[in-house]
Short mmCIF file of C-alpha atoms and ligand atoms in Angstrom, two decimals:
data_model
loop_
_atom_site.label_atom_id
_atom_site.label_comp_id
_atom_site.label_asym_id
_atom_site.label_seq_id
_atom_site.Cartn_x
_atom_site.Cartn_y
_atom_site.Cartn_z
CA UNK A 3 17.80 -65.51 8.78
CA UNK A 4 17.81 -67.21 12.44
CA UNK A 5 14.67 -66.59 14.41
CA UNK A 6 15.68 -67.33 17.36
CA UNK A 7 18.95 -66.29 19.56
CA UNK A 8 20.47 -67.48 22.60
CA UNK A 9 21.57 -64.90 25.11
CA UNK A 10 24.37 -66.07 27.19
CA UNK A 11 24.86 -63.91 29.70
CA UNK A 12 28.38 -62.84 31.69
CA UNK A 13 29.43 -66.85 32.01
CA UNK A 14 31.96 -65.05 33.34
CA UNK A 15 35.18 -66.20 35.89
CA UNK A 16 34.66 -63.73 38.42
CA UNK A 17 31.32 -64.62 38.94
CA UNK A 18 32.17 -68.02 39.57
CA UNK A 19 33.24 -69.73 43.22
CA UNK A 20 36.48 -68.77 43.51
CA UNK A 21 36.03 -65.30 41.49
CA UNK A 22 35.70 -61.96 42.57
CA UNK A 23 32.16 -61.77 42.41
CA UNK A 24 30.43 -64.85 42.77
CA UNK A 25 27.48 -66.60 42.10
CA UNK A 26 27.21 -69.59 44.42
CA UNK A 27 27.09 -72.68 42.57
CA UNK A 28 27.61 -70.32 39.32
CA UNK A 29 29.66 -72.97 38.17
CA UNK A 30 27.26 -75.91 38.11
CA UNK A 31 24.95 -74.34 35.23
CA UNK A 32 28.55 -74.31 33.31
CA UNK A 33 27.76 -77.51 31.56
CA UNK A 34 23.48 -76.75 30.77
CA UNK A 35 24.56 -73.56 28.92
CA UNK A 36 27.39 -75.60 26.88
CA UNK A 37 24.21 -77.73 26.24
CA UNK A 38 21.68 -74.79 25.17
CA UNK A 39 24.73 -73.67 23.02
CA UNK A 40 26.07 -76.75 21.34
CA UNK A 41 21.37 -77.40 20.42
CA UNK A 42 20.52 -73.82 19.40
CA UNK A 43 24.11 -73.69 17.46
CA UNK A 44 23.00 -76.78 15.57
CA UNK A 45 19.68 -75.42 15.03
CA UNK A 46 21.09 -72.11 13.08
CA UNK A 47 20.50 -69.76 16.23
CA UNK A 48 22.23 -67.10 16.89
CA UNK A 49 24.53 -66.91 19.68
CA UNK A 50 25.23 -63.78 22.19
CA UNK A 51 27.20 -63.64 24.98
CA UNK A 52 27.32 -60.53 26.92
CA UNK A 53 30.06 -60.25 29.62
CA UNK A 54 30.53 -57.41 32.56
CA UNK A 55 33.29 -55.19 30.71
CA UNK A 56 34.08 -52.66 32.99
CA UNK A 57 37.35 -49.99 33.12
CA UNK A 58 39.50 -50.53 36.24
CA UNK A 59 37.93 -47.48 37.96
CA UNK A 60 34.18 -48.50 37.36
CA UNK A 61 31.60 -46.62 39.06
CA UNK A 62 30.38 -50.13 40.35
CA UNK A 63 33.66 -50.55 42.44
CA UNK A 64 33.64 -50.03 46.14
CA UNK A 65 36.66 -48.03 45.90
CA UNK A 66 34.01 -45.43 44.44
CA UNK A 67 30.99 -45.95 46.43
CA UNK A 68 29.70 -48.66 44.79
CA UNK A 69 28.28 -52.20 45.79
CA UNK A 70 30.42 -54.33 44.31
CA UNK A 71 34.53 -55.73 44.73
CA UNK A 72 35.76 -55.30 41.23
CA UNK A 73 35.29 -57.26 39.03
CA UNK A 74 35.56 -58.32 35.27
CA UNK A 75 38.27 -55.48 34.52
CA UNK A 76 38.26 -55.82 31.17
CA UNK A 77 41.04 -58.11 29.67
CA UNK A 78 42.15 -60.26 32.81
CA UNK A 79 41.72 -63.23 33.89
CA UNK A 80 38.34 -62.69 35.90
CA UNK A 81 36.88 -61.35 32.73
CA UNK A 82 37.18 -64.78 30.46
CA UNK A 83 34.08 -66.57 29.12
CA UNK A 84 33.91 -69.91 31.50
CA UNK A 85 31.62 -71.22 28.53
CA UNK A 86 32.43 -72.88 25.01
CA UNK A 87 31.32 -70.20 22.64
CA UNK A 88 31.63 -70.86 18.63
CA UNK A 89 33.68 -68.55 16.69
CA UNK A 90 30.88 -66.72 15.11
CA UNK A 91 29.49 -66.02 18.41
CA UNK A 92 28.32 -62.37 19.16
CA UNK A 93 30.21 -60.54 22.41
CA UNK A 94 28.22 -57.79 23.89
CA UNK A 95 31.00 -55.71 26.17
CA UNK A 96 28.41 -53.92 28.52
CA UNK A 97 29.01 -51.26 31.42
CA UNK A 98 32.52 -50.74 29.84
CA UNK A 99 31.93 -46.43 30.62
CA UNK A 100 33.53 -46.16 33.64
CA UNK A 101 30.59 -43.53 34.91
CA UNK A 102 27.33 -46.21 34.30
CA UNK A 103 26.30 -49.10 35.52
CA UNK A 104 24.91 -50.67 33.03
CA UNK A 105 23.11 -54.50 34.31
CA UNK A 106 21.54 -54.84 30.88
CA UNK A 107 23.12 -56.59 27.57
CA UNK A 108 20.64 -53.85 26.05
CA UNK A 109 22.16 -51.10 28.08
CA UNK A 110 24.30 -49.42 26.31
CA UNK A 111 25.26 -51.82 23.57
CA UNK A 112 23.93 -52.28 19.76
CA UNK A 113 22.41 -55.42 20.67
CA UNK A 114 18.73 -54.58 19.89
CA UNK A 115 20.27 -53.30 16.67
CA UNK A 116 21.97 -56.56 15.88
CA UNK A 117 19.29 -58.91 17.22
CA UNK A 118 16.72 -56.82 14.33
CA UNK A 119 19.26 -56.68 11.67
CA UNK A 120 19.40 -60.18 11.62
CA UNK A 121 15.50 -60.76 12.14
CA UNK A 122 15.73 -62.36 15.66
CA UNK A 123 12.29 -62.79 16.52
CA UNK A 124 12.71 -64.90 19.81
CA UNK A 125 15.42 -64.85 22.25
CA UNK A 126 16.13 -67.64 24.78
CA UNK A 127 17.99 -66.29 27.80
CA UNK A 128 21.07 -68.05 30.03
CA UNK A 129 23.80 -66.93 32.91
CA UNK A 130 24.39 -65.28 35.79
CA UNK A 131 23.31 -63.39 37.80
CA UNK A 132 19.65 -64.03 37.68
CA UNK A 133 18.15 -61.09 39.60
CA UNK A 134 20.67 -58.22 38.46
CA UNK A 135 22.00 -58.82 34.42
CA UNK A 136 19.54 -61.84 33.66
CA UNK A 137 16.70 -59.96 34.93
CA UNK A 138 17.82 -56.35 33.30
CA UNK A 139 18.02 -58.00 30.40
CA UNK A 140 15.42 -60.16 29.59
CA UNK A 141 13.22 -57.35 30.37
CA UNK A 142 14.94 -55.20 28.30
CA UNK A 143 14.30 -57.69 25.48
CA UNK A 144 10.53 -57.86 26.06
CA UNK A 145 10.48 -53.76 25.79
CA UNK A 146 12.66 -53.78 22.49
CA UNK A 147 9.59 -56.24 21.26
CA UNK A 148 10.89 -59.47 21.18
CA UNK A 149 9.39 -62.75 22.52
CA UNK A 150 11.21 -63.77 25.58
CA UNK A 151 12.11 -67.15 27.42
CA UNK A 152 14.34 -67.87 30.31
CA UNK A 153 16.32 -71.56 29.98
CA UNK A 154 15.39 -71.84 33.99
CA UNK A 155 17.70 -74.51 34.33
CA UNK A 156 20.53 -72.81 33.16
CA UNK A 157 20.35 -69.83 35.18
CA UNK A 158 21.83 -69.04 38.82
CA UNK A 159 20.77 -65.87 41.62
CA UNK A 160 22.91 -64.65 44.02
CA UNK A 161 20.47 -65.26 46.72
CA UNK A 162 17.36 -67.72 46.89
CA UNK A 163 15.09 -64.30 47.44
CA UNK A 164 15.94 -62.75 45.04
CA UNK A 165 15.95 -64.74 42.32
CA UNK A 166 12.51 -65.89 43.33
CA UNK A 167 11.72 -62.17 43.21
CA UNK A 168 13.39 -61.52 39.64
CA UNK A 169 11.56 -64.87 38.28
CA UNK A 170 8.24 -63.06 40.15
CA UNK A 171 8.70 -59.75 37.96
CA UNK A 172 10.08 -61.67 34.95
CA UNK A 173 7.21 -63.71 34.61
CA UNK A 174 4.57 -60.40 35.21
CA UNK A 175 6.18 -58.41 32.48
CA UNK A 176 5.79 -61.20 29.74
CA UNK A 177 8.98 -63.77 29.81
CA UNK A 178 7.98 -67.03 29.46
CA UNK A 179 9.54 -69.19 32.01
CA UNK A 180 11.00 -72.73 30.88
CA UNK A 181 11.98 -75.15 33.08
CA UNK A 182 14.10 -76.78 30.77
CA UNK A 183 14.32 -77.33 26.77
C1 VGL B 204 26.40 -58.50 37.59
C2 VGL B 204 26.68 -57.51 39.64
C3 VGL B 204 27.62 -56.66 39.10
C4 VGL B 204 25.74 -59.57 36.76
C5 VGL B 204 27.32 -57.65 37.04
O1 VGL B 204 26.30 -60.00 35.75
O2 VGL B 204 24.62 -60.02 37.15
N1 VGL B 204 26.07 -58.43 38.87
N2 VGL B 204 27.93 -56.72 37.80
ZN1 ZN B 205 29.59 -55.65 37.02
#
């Protein structure tokens, strides 16, 4: 039974330059997370991936009031892992009801389920965006009880602020920051 699991979270192509959404310099973590999932792989960790799943008319959109240009429609283009994941990987589809947001991998999704099924203990977490579904879910992991570190060199915010502001909370409700591993 793995311990430990890495959360990889929406390494997605819309959130990358050049993508509907991005995530300035999104794109230069691409090669630490292939790193953190190539180690904990060959460790016997369990690997997640959550991506931003969401129905063509998501309640997210700005075509219905919401903040963001779509993105991550599920099954095109901007939607595709940018990330080397094995084939036993686990894919978390989150905020795929097209009335929720949903920032969290926990939102939603049978991920606590799965993570406590197979007696995940510790979960190292990965991706974009750092102050919206890194945040959400990291400190969704600490309330579903596990122990909770953030690969800070393999992370990326949307803004300087507010990453230093998610790190901030993060680090008050219990994640244990790494600078690198
Ligand atoms: C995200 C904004 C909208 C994220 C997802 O993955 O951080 N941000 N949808
Ligand atoms: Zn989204």
């Amino acid at each position: 039974m793995p311990e430990e699991a890495l959360i990889v979270v929406d390494m997605q192509r819309d959130f990358m330059p050049g993508g509907a959404l991005p995530v300035p310099d999104g794109d230069k973590i691409i090669p630490r997370v292939n790193e953190y999932i190539k180690k904990f792989k060959e460790k016997g960790a369990l690997i997640v991936a959550t991506r931003d799943w969401h129905p063509e008319n998501h309640i997210s959109f700005k075509e219905r009031g919401g903040p963001w240009p779509k993105h991550c429609v599920q099954n095109t283009p901007g939607a595709e892992f940018v990330v080397d994941l094995p084939e036993d990987a686990v894919i978390i589809s989150k905020a795929t009801d097209p009335d929720k947001e949903a920032y969290s991998g926990f939102e939603g999704t049978n991920l606590a389920e799965i993570l406590k099924e197979k007696g995940v203990k510790k979960v190292y977490i990965c991706g974009v965006a750092t102050e919206y579904c890194v945040r959400a879910t990291a400190l969704d992991a600490v309330k579903h009880g596990f122990e909770v570190y953030l690969l800070k060199d393999a992370i990326k915010g949307i803004t300087l602020e507010g990453e230093e502001k998610a790190l901030r909370e993060m680090k008050e409700r219990g994640v244990k920051i790494l600078e690198s591993l």
